[in-house]
Coordinates of N, CA and C in Angstrom, one line a residue:
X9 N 40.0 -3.6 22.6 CA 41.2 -3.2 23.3 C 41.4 -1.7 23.1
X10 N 41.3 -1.0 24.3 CA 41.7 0.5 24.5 C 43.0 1.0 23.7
X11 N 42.9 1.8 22.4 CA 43.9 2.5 21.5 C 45.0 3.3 22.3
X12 N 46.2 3.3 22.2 CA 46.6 4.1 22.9 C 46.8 5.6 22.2
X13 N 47.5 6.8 23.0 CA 47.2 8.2 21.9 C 48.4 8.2 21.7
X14 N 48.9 7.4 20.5 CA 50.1 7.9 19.9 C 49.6 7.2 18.8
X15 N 48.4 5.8 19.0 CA 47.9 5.3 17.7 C 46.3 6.2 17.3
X16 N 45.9 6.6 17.7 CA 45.5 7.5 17.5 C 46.0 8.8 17.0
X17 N 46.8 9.6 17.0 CA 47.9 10.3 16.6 C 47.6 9.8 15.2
X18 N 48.6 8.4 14.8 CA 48.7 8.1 13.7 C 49.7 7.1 13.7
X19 N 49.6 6.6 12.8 CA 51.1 5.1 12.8 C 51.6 5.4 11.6
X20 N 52.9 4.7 11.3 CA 53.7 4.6 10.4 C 52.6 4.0 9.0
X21 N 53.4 4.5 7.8 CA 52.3 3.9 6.7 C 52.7 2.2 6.2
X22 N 53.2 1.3 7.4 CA 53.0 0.4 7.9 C 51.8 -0.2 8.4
X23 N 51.3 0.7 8.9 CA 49.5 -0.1 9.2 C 48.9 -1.1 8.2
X24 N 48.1 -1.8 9.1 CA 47.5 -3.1 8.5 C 46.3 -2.0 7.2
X25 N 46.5 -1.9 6.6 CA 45.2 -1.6 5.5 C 44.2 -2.5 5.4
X26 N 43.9 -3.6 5.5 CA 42.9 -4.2 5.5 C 42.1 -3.7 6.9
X27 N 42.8 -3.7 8.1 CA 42.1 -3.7 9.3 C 41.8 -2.4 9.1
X28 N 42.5 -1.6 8.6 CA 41.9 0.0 8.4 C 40.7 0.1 7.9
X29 N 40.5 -0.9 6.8 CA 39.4 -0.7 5.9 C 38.0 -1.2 6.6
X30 N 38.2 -2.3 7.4 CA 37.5 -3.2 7.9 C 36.6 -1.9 9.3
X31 N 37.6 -1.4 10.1 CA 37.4 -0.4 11.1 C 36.5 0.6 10.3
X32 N 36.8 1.0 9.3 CA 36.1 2.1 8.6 C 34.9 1.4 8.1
X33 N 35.3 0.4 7.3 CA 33.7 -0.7 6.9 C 32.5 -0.1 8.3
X34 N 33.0 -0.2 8.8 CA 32.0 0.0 10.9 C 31.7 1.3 11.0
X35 N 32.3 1.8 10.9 CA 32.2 3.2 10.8 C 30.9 3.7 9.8
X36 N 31.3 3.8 8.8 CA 30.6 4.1 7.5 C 28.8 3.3 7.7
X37 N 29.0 2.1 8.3 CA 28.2 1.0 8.3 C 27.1 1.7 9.9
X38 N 27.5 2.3 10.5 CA 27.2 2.7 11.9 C 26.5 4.0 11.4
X39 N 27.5 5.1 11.1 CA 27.0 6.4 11.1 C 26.5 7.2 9.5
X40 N 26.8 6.2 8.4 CA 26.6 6.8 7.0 C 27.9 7.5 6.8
X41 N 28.0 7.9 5.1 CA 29.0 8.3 4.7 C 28.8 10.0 5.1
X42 N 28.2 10.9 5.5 CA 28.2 12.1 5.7 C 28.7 12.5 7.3
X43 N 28.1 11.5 7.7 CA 28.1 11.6 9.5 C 29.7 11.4 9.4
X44 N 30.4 10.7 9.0 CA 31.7 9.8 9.4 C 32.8 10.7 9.0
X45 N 33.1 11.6 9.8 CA 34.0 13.0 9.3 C 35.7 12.3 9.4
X46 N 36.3 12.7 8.6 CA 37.8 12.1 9.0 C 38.8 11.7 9.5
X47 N 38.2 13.1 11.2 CA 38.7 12.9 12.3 C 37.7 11.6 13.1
X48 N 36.9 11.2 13.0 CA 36.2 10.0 13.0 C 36.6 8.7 12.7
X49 N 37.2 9.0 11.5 CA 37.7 7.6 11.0 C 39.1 7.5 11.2
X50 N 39.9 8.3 11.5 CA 41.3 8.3 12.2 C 41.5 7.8 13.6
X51 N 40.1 8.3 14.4 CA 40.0 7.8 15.8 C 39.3 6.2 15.6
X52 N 38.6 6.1 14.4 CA 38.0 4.5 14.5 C 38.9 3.5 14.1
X53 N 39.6 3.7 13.3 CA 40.8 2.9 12.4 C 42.7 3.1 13.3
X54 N 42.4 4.2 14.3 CA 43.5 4.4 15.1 C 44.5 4.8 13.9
X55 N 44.5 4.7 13.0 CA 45.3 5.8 11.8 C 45.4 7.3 11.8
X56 N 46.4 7.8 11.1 CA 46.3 9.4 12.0 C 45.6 10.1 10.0
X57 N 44.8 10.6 10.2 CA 44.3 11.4 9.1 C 45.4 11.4 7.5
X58 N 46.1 12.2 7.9 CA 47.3 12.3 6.8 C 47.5 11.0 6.3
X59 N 48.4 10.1 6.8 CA 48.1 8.4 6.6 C 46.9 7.9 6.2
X60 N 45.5 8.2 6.5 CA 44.5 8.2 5.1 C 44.2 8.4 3.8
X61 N 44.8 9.7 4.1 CA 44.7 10.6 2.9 C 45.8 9.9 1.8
X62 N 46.9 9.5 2.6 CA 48.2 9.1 1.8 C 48.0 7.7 0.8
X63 N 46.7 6.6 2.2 CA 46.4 5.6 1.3 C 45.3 5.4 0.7
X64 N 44.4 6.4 1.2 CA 43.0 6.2 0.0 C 42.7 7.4 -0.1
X65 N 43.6 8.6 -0.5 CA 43.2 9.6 -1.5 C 42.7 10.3 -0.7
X66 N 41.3 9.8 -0.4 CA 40.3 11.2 0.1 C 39.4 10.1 1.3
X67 N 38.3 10.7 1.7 CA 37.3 9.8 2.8 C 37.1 9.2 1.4
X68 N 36.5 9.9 0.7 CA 35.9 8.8 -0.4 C 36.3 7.6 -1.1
X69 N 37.8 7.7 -1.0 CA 38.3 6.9 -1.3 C 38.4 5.6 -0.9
X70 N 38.3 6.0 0.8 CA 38.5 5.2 1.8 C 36.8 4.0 2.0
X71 N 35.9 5.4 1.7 CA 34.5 4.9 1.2 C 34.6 3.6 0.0
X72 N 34.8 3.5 -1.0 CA 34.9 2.8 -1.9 C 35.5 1.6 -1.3
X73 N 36.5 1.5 -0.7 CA 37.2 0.7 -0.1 C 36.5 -0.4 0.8
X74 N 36.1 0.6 1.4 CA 34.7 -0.4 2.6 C 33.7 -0.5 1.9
X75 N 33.4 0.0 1.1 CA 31.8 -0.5 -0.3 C 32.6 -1.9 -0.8
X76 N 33.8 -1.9 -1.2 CA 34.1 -3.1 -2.1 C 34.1 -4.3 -0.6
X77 N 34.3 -4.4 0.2 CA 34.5 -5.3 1.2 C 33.5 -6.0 1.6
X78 N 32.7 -4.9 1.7 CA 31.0 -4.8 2.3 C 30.5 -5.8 1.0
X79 N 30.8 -5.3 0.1 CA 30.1 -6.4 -1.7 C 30.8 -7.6 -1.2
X80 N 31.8 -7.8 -0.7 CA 32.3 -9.0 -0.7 C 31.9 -10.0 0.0
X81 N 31.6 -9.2 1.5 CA 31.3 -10.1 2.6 C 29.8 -10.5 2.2
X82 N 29.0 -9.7 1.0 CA 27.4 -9.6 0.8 C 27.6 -11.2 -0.4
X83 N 28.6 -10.7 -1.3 CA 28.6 -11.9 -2.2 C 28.7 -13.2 -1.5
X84 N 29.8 -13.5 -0.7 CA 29.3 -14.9 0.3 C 28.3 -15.1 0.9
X85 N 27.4 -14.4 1.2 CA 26.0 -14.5 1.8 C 25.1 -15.0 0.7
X86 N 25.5 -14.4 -0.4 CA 24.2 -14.7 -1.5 C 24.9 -16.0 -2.3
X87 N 26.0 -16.9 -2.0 CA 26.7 -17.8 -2.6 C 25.7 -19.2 -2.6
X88 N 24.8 -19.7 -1.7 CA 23.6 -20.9 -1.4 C 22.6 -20.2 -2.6
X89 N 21.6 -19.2 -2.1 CA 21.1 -18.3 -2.9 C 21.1 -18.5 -4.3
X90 N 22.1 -18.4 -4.5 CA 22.5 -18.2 -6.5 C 22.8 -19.8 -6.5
X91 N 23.2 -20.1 -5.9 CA 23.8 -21.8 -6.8 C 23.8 -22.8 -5.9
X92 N 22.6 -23.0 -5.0 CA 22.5 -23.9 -4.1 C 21.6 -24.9 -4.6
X93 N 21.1 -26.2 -4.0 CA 20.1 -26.7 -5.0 C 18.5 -27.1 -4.3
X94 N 18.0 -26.4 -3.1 CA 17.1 -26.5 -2.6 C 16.0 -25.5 -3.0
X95 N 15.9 -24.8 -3.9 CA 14.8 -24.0 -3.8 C 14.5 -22.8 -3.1
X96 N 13.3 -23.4 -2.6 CA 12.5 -22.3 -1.7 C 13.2 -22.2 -0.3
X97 N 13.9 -23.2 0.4 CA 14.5 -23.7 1.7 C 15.9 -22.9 1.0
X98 N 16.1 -22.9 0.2 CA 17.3 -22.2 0.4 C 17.2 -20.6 0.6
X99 N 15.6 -20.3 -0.2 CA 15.4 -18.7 0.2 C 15.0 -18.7 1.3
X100 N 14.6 -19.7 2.5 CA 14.1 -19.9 3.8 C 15.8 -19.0 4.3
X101 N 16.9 -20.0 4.3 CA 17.8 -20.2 4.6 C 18.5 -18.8 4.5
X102 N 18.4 -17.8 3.6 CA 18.6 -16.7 3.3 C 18.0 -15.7 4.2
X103 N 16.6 -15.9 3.9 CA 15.8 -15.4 5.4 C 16.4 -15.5 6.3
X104 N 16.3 -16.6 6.9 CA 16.9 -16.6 8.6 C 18.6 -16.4 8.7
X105 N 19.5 -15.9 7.4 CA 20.7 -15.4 7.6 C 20.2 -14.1 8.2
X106 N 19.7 -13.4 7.3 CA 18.9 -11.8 7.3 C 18.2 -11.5 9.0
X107 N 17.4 -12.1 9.4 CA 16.6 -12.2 10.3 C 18.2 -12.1 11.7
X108 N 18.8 -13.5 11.8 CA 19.8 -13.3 12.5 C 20.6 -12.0 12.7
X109 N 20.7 -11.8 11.3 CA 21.8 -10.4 11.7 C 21.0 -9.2 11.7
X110 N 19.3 -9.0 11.7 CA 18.7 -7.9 11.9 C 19.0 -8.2 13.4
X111 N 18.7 -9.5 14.1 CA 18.4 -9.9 15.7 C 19.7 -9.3 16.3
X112 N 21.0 -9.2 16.0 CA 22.0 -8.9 16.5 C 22.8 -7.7 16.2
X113 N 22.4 -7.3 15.1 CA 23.3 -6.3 14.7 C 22.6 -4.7 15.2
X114 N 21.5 -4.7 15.8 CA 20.9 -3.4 15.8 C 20.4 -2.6 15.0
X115 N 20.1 -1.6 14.7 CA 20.2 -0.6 13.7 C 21.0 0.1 12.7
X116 N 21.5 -1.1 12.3 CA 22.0 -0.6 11.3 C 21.9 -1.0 9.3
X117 N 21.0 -2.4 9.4 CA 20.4 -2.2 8.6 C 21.6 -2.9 7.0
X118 N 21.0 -2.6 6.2 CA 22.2 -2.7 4.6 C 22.9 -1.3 4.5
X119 N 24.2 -1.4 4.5 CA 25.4 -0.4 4.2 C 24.7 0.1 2.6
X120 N 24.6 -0.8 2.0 CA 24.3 -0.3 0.2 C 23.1 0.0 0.6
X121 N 21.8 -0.6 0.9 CA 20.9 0.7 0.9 C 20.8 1.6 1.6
X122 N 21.4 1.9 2.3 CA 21.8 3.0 3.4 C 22.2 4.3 2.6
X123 N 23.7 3.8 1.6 CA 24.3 4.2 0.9 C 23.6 4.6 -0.2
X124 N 22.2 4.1 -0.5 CA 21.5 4.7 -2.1 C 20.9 5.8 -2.1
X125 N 20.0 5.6 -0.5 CA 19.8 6.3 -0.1 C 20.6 8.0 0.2
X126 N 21.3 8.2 0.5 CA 22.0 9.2 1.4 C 22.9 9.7 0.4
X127 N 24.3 9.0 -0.4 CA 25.0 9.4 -1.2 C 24.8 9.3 -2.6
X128 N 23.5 8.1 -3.0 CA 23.8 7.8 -4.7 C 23.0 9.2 -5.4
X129 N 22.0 9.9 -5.0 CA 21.2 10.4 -5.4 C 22.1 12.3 -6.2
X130 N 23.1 12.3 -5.6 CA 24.3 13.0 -6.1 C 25.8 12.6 -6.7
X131 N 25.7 11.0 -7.1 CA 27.0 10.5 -7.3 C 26.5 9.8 -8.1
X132 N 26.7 9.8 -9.6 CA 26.5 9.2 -10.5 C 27.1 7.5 -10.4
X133 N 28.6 7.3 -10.0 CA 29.1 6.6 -9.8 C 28.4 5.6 -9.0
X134 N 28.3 5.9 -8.0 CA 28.0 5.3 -6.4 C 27.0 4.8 -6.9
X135 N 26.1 5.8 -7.8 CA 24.4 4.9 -8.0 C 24.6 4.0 -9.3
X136 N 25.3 3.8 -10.0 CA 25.6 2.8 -11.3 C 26.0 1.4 -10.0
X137 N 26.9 2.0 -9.3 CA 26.9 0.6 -7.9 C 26.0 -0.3 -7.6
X138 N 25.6 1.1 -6.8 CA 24.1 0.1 -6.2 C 23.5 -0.2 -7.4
X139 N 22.9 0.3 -8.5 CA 22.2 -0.6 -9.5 C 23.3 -2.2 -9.8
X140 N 24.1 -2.2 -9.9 CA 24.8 -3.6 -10.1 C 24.5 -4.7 -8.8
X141 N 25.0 -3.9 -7.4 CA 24.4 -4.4 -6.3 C 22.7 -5.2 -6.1
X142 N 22.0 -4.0 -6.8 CA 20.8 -5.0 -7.1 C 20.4 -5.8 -7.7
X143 N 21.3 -6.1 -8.9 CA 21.1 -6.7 -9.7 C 21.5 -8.2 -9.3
X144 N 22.6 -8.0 -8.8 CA 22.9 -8.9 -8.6 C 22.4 -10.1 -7.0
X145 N 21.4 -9.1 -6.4 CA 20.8 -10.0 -5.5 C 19.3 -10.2 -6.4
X146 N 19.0 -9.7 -7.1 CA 17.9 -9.9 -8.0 C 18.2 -11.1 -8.9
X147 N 19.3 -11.2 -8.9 CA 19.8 -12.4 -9.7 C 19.9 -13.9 -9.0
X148 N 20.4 -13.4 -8.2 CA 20.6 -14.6 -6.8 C 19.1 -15.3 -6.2
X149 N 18.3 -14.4 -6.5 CA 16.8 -14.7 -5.7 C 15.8 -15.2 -7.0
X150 N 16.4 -14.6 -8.2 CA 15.7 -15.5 -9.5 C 16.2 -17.1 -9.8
X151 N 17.7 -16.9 -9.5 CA 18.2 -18.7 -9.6 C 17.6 -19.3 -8.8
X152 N 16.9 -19.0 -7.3 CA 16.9 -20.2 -6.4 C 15.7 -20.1 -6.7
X153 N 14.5 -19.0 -7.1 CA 12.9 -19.4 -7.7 C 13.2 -20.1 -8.8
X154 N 13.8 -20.4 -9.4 CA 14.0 -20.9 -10.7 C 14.2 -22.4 -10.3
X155 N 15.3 -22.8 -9.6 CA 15.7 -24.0 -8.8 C 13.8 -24.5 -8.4
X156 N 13.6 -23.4 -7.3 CA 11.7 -23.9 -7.0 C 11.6 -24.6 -7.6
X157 N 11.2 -23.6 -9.3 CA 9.8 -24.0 -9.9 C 10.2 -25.4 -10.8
X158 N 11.7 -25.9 -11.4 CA 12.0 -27.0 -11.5 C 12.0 -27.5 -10.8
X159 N 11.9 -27.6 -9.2 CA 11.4 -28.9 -8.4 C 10.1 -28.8 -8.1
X160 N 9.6 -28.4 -8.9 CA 7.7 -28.2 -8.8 C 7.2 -27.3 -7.4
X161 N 7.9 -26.6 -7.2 CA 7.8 -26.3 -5.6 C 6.6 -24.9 -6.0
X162 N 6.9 -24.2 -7.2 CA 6.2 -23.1 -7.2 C 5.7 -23.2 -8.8
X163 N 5.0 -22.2 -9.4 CA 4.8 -22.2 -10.8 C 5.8 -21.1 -11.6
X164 N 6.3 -22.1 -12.8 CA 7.3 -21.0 -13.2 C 6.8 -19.7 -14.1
X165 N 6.0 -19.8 -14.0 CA 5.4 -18.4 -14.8 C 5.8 -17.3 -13.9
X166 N 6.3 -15.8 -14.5 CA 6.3 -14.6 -13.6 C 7.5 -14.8 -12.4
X167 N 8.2 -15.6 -12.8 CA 9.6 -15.8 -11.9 C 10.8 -14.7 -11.4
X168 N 10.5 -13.9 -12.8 CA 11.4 -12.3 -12.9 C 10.5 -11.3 -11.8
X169 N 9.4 -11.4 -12.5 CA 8.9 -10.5 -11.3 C 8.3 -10.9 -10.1
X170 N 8.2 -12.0 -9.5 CA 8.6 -12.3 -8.4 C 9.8 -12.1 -7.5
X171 N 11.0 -11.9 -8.6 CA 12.1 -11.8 -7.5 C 11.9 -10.0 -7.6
X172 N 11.6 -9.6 -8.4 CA 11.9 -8.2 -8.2 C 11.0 -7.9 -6.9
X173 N 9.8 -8.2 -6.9 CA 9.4 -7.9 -5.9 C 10.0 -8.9 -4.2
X174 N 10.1 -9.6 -4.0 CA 11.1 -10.0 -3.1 C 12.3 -8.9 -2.5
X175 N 12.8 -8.7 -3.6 CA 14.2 -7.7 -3.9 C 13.3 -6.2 -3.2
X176 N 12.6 -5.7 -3.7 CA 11.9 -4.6 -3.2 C 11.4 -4.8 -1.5
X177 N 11.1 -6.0 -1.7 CA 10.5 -5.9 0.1 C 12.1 -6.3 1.4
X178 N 13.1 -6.8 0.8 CA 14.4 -7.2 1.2 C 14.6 -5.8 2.0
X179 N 14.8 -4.8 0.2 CA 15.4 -3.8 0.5 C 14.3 -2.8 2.0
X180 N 13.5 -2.7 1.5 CA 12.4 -2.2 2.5 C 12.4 -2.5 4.0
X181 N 12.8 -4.2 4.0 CA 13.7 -4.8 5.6 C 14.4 -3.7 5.9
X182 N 15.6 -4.3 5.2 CA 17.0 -3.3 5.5 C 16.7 -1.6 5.9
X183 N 15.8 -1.0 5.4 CA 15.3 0.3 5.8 C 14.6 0.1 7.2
X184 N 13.7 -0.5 7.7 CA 12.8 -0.8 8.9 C 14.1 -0.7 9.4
X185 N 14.8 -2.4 9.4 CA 15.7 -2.3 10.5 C 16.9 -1.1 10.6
X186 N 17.3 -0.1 9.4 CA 18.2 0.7 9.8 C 17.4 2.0 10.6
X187 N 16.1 2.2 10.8 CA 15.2 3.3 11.4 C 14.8 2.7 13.0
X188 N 15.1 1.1 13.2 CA 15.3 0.9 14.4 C 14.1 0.0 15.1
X189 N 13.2 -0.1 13.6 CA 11.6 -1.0 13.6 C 12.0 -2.3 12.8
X190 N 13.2 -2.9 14.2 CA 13.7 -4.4 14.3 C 12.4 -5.4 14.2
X191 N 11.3 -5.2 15.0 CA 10.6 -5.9 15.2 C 9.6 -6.0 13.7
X192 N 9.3 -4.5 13.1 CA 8.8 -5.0 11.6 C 9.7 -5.7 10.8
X193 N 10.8 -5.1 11.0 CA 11.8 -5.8 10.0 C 11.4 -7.6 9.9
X194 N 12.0 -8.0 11.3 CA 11.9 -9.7 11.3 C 9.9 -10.0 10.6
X195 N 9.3 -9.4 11.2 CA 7.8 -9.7 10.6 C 7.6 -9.5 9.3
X196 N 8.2 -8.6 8.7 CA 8.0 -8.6 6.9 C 8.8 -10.0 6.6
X197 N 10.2 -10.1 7.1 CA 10.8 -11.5 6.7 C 9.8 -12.9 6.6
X198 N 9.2 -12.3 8.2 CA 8.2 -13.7 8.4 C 7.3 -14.0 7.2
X199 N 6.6 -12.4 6.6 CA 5.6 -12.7 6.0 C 6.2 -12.9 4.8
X200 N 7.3 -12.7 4.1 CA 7.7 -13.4 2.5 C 8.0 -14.6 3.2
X201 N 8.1 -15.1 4.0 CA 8.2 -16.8 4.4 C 7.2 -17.5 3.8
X202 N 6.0 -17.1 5.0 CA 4.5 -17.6 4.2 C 3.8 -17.3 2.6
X203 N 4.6 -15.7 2.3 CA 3.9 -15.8 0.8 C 4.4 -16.8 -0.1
X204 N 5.9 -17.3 -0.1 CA 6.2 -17.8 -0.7 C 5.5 -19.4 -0.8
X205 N 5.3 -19.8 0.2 CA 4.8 -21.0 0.3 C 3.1 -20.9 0.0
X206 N 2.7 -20.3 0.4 CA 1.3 -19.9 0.0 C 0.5 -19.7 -1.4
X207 N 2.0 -19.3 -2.1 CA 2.1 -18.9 -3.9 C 2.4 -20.0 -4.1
X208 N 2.9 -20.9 -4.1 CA 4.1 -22.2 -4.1 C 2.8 -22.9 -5.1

Protein backbone atom coordinates (compact mmCIF):
# COMPACT_ATOMS: atom_id res chain seq x y z
CA UNK A 1 0.00 0.00 0.00
CA UNK A 2 1.40 3.40 -1.34
CA UNK A 3 2.62 5.62 2.06
CA UNK A 4 1.21 8.80 2.01
CA UNK A 5 3.79 12.12 2.51
CA UNK A 6 2.73 13.13 5.78
CA UNK A 7 3.54 9.35 6.91
CA UNK A 8 6.54 9.67 5.56
CA UNK A 9 7.13 13.04 7.19
CA UNK A 10 6.67 11.17 10.33
CA UNK A 11 3.70 10.03 12.71
CA UNK A 12 2.88 10.65 16.16
CA UNK A 13 5.10 8.46 18.73
CA UNK A 14 2.00 6.36 18.51
CA UNK A 15 3.29 4.23 15.69
CA UNK A 16 3.06 0.64 15.73
CA UNK A 17 6.83 -0.28 16.88
CA UNK A 18 6.78 -3.61 16.14
CA UNK A 19 5.73 -2.81 12.40
CA UNK A 20 8.59 -0.33 12.55
CA UNK A 21 10.92 -2.90 13.59
CA UNK A 22 9.69 -5.53 11.26
CA UNK A 23 9.90 -2.71 8.06
CA UNK A 24 13.41 -2.01 9.19
CA UNK A 25 14.06 -5.95 9.82
CA UNK A 26 13.66 -5.55 5.47
CA UNK A 27 15.59 -2.92 5.21
CA UNK A 28 18.69 -3.89 7.10
CA UNK A 29 17.99 -7.54 5.61
CA UNK A 30 17.93 -6.09 1.89
CA UNK A 31 20.69 -3.40 1.91
CA UNK A 32 23.10 -4.25 5.23
CA UNK A 33 23.58 -2.15 8.10
CA UNK A 34 25.96 0.56 6.36
CA UNK A 35 23.96 0.91 3.13
CA UNK A 36 20.54 1.62 5.22
CA UNK A 37 21.12 5.38 6.07
CA UNK A 38 18.31 6.89 8.33
CA UNK A 39 16.65 8.75 5.89
CA UNK A 40 16.06 5.18 4.38
CA UNK A 41 14.66 3.73 7.14
CA UNK A 42 12.21 6.65 7.87
CA UNK A 43 10.96 6.27 4.21
CA UNK A 44 10.91 2.25 4.76
CA UNK A 45 9.09 2.18 8.20
CA UNK A 46 7.05 5.53 7.05
CA UNK A 47 8.33 6.95 10.58
CA UNK A 48 9.77 10.37 10.43
CA UNK A 49 13.62 10.15 11.65
CA UNK A 50 13.35 12.09 14.98
CA UNK A 51 10.56 9.54 16.03
CA UNK A 52 13.45 6.88 15.51
CA UNK A 53 15.85 8.44 17.18
CA UNK A 54 13.22 9.08 20.07
CA UNK A 55 12.46 5.12 20.09
CA UNK A 56 15.57 3.43 19.42
CA UNK A 57 18.22 5.81 20.37
CA UNK A 58 20.31 5.71 17.35
CA UNK A 59 20.14 3.46 13.69
CA UNK A 60 21.91 1.18 15.82
CA UNK A 61 19.65 0.91 18.15
CA UNK A 62 17.04 0.37 15.81
CA UNK A 63 19.65 -2.38 14.32
CA UNK A 64 19.54 -4.42 17.49
CA UNK A 65 15.97 -4.36 17.38
CA UNK A 66 15.64 -6.05 13.97
CA UNK A 67 18.83 -8.46 15.03
CA UNK A 68 16.63 -9.54 18.02
CA UNK A 69 13.41 -10.31 15.75
CA UNK A 70 15.51 -11.72 12.97
CA UNK A 71 16.99 -14.39 16.20
CA UNK A 72 13.55 -14.92 16.83
CA UNK A 73 11.95 -15.65 13.64
CA UNK A 74 15.54 -17.95 13.15
CA UNK A 75 14.79 -19.63 16.64
CA UNK A 76 11.34 -21.03 15.26
CA UNK A 77 12.98 -22.36 12.27
CA UNK A 78 15.58 -24.30 14.20
CA UNK A 79 12.66 -25.50 16.85
CA UNK A 80 12.13 -29.40 14.67
CA UNK A 81 16.01 -29.15 14.33
CA UNK A 82 16.89 -29.12 18.14
CA UNK A 83 14.02 -31.19 19.55
CA UNK A 84 12.29 -33.08 16.81
CA UNK A 85 12.55 -36.84 16.77
CA UNK A 86 13.45 -37.91 13.26
CA UNK A 87 17.00 -37.59 12.78
CA UNK A 88 18.52 -37.07 9.57
CA UNK A 89 14.79 -36.35 7.90
CA UNK A 90 14.48 -33.78 10.21
CA UNK A 91 17.99 -32.19 8.87
CA UNK A 92 16.36 -33.09 5.36
CA UNK A 93 13.44 -31.01 6.54
CA UNK A 94 15.66 -28.05 7.60
CA UNK A 95 17.28 -28.25 4.17
CA UNK A 96 14.26 -27.87 2.19
CA UNK A 97 13.08 -24.90 4.77
CA UNK A 98 16.54 -23.22 3.68
CA UNK A 99 16.39 -24.24 0.00
CA UNK A 100 12.64 -22.73 -0.17
CA UNK A 101 13.48 -19.47 1.18
CA UNK A 102 16.86 -19.32 -0.86
CA UNK A 103 14.04 -20.20 -4.07
CA UNK A 104 11.99 -17.17 -3.09
CA UNK A 105 13.65 -14.79 -1.22
CA UNK A 106 16.37 -13.71 -3.84
CA UNK A 107 19.58 -12.31 -2.73
CA UNK A 108 19.50 -11.73 0.20
CA UNK A 109 20.89 -14.56 1.97
CA UNK A 110 21.30 -14.74 6.37
CA UNK A 111 20.77 -11.18 7.98
CA UNK A 112 23.48 -12.64 10.76
CA UNK A 113 25.94 -13.72 8.36
CA UNK A 114 25.58 -10.79 6.41
CA UNK A 115 25.91 -8.94 9.61
CA UNK A 116 29.35 -10.83 10.71
CA UNK A 117 30.55 -10.16 7.91
CA UNK A 118 30.18 -6.32 7.33
CA UNK A 119 29.64 -4.96 11.02
CA UNK A 120 31.08 -7.66 13.65
CA UNK A 121 34.59 -7.25 12.61
CA UNK A 122 34.53 -3.56 14.31
CA UNK A 123 31.87 -4.21 17.03
CA UNK A 124 32.88 -6.25 19.77
CA UNK A 125 29.33 -6.57 20.80
CA UNK A 126 27.59 -7.47 17.52
CA UNK A 127 30.42 -10.28 17.14
CA UNK A 128 29.97 -11.96 20.88
CA UNK A 129 26.21 -12.15 18.89
CA UNK A 130 26.90 -13.76 16.13
CA UNK A 131 29.22 -16.13 18.08
CA UNK A 132 26.03 -17.12 20.33
CA UNK A 133 24.02 -17.14 16.99
CA UNK A 134 26.33 -19.87 15.99
CA UNK A 135 26.32 -21.70 18.58
CA UNK A 136 23.33 -22.08 18.84
CA UNK A 137 22.51 -23.46 15.23
CA UNK A 138 25.57 -25.59 15.95
CA UNK A 139 23.64 -26.82 18.70
CA UNK A 140 20.44 -27.44 16.94
CA UNK A 141 22.31 -29.50 14.08
CA UNK A 142 24.26 -31.64 16.91
CA UNK A 143 20.85 -32.66 18.72
CA UNK A 144 19.24 -33.95 15.54
CA UNK A 145 22.88 -35.89 14.49
CA UNK A 146 22.64 -37.09 17.84
CA UNK A 147 18.79 -38.16 17.47
CA UNK A 148 20.56 -39.95 13.91
CA UNK A 149 23.07 -41.75 15.48
CA UNK A 150 20.60 -43.18 18.38
CA UNK A 151 18.37 -44.35 15.73
CA UNK A 152 21.34 -46.12 14.10
CA UNK A 153 20.88 -43.85 11.13
CA UNK A 154 24.63 -42.63 11.24
CA UNK A 155 27.83 -43.52 13.48
CA UNK A 156 28.11 -41.65 16.63
CA UNK A 157 31.63 -41.02 16.72
CA UNK A 158 32.76 -37.31 15.56
CA UNK A 159 29.16 -35.92 15.99
CA UNK A 160 30.61 -32.41 17.24
CA UNK A 161 32.55 -32.05 14.31
CA UNK A 162 30.23 -32.98 11.97
CA UNK A 163 27.88 -30.43 12.86
CA UNK A 164 30.52 -27.83 12.90
CA UNK A 165 31.27 -28.58 9.61
CA UNK A 166 27.53 -28.64 8.35
CA UNK A 167 27.40 -25.21 10.31
CA UNK A 168 30.34 -23.98 8.16
CA UNK A 169 28.95 -25.07 4.81
CA UNK A 170 25.16 -23.61 5.96
CA UNK A 171 26.85 -20.50 6.64
CA UNK A 172 28.84 -20.61 3.18
CA UNK A 173 25.01 -21.17 1.54
CA UNK A 174 23.86 -18.07 3.00
CA UNK A 175 26.94 -16.21 1.49
CA UNK A 176 26.39 -17.89 -2.25
CA UNK A 177 22.87 -17.02 -2.05
CA UNK A 178 23.39 -13.31 -0.60
CA UNK A 179 26.21 -12.76 -3.80
CA UNK A 180 23.26 -13.94 -5.96
CA UNK A 181 24.81 -17.75 -6.89
CA UNK A 182 21.14 -19.00 -5.96
CA UNK A 183 21.74 -21.77 -8.07
CA UNK A 184 25.13 -22.94 -6.06
CA UNK A 185 23.45 -22.12 -2.98
CA UNK A 186 20.46 -24.82 -3.56
CA UNK A 187 23.36 -27.42 -5.01
CA UNK A 188 25.65 -27.17 -1.90
CA UNK A 189 22.19 -27.90 0.03
CA UNK A 190 21.72 -30.79 -2.38
CA UNK A 191 25.06 -31.98 -1.79
CA UNK A 192 24.96 -32.07 2.35
CA UNK A 193 21.76 -34.00 1.43
CA UNK A 194 23.74 -36.86 -0.11
CA UNK A 195 26.77 -36.54 2.23
CA UNK A 196 24.81 -37.04 4.96
CA UNK A 197 23.23 -40.21 3.86
CA UNK A 198 26.27 -41.44 2.18
CA UNK A 199 28.27 -41.04 5.77
CA UNK A 200 25.03 -42.47 7.41
Amino acid sequence: MPRSSSARRGRPRSFDVDAAIDAALALFWREGFEAASIQALAEETGVGASSLYAAFGSKRGLFDRALARYEALGDATFVTLASGARGLDDIDAFLDLLAGQIASDGPRGCLMVHSTAEVAPTDPELAARMVRYRGRIRGAITAALRRAADRGEIDGDGVDDRARVIQAALFGVMVAARSGAREDALATLDALRRDLRRRA
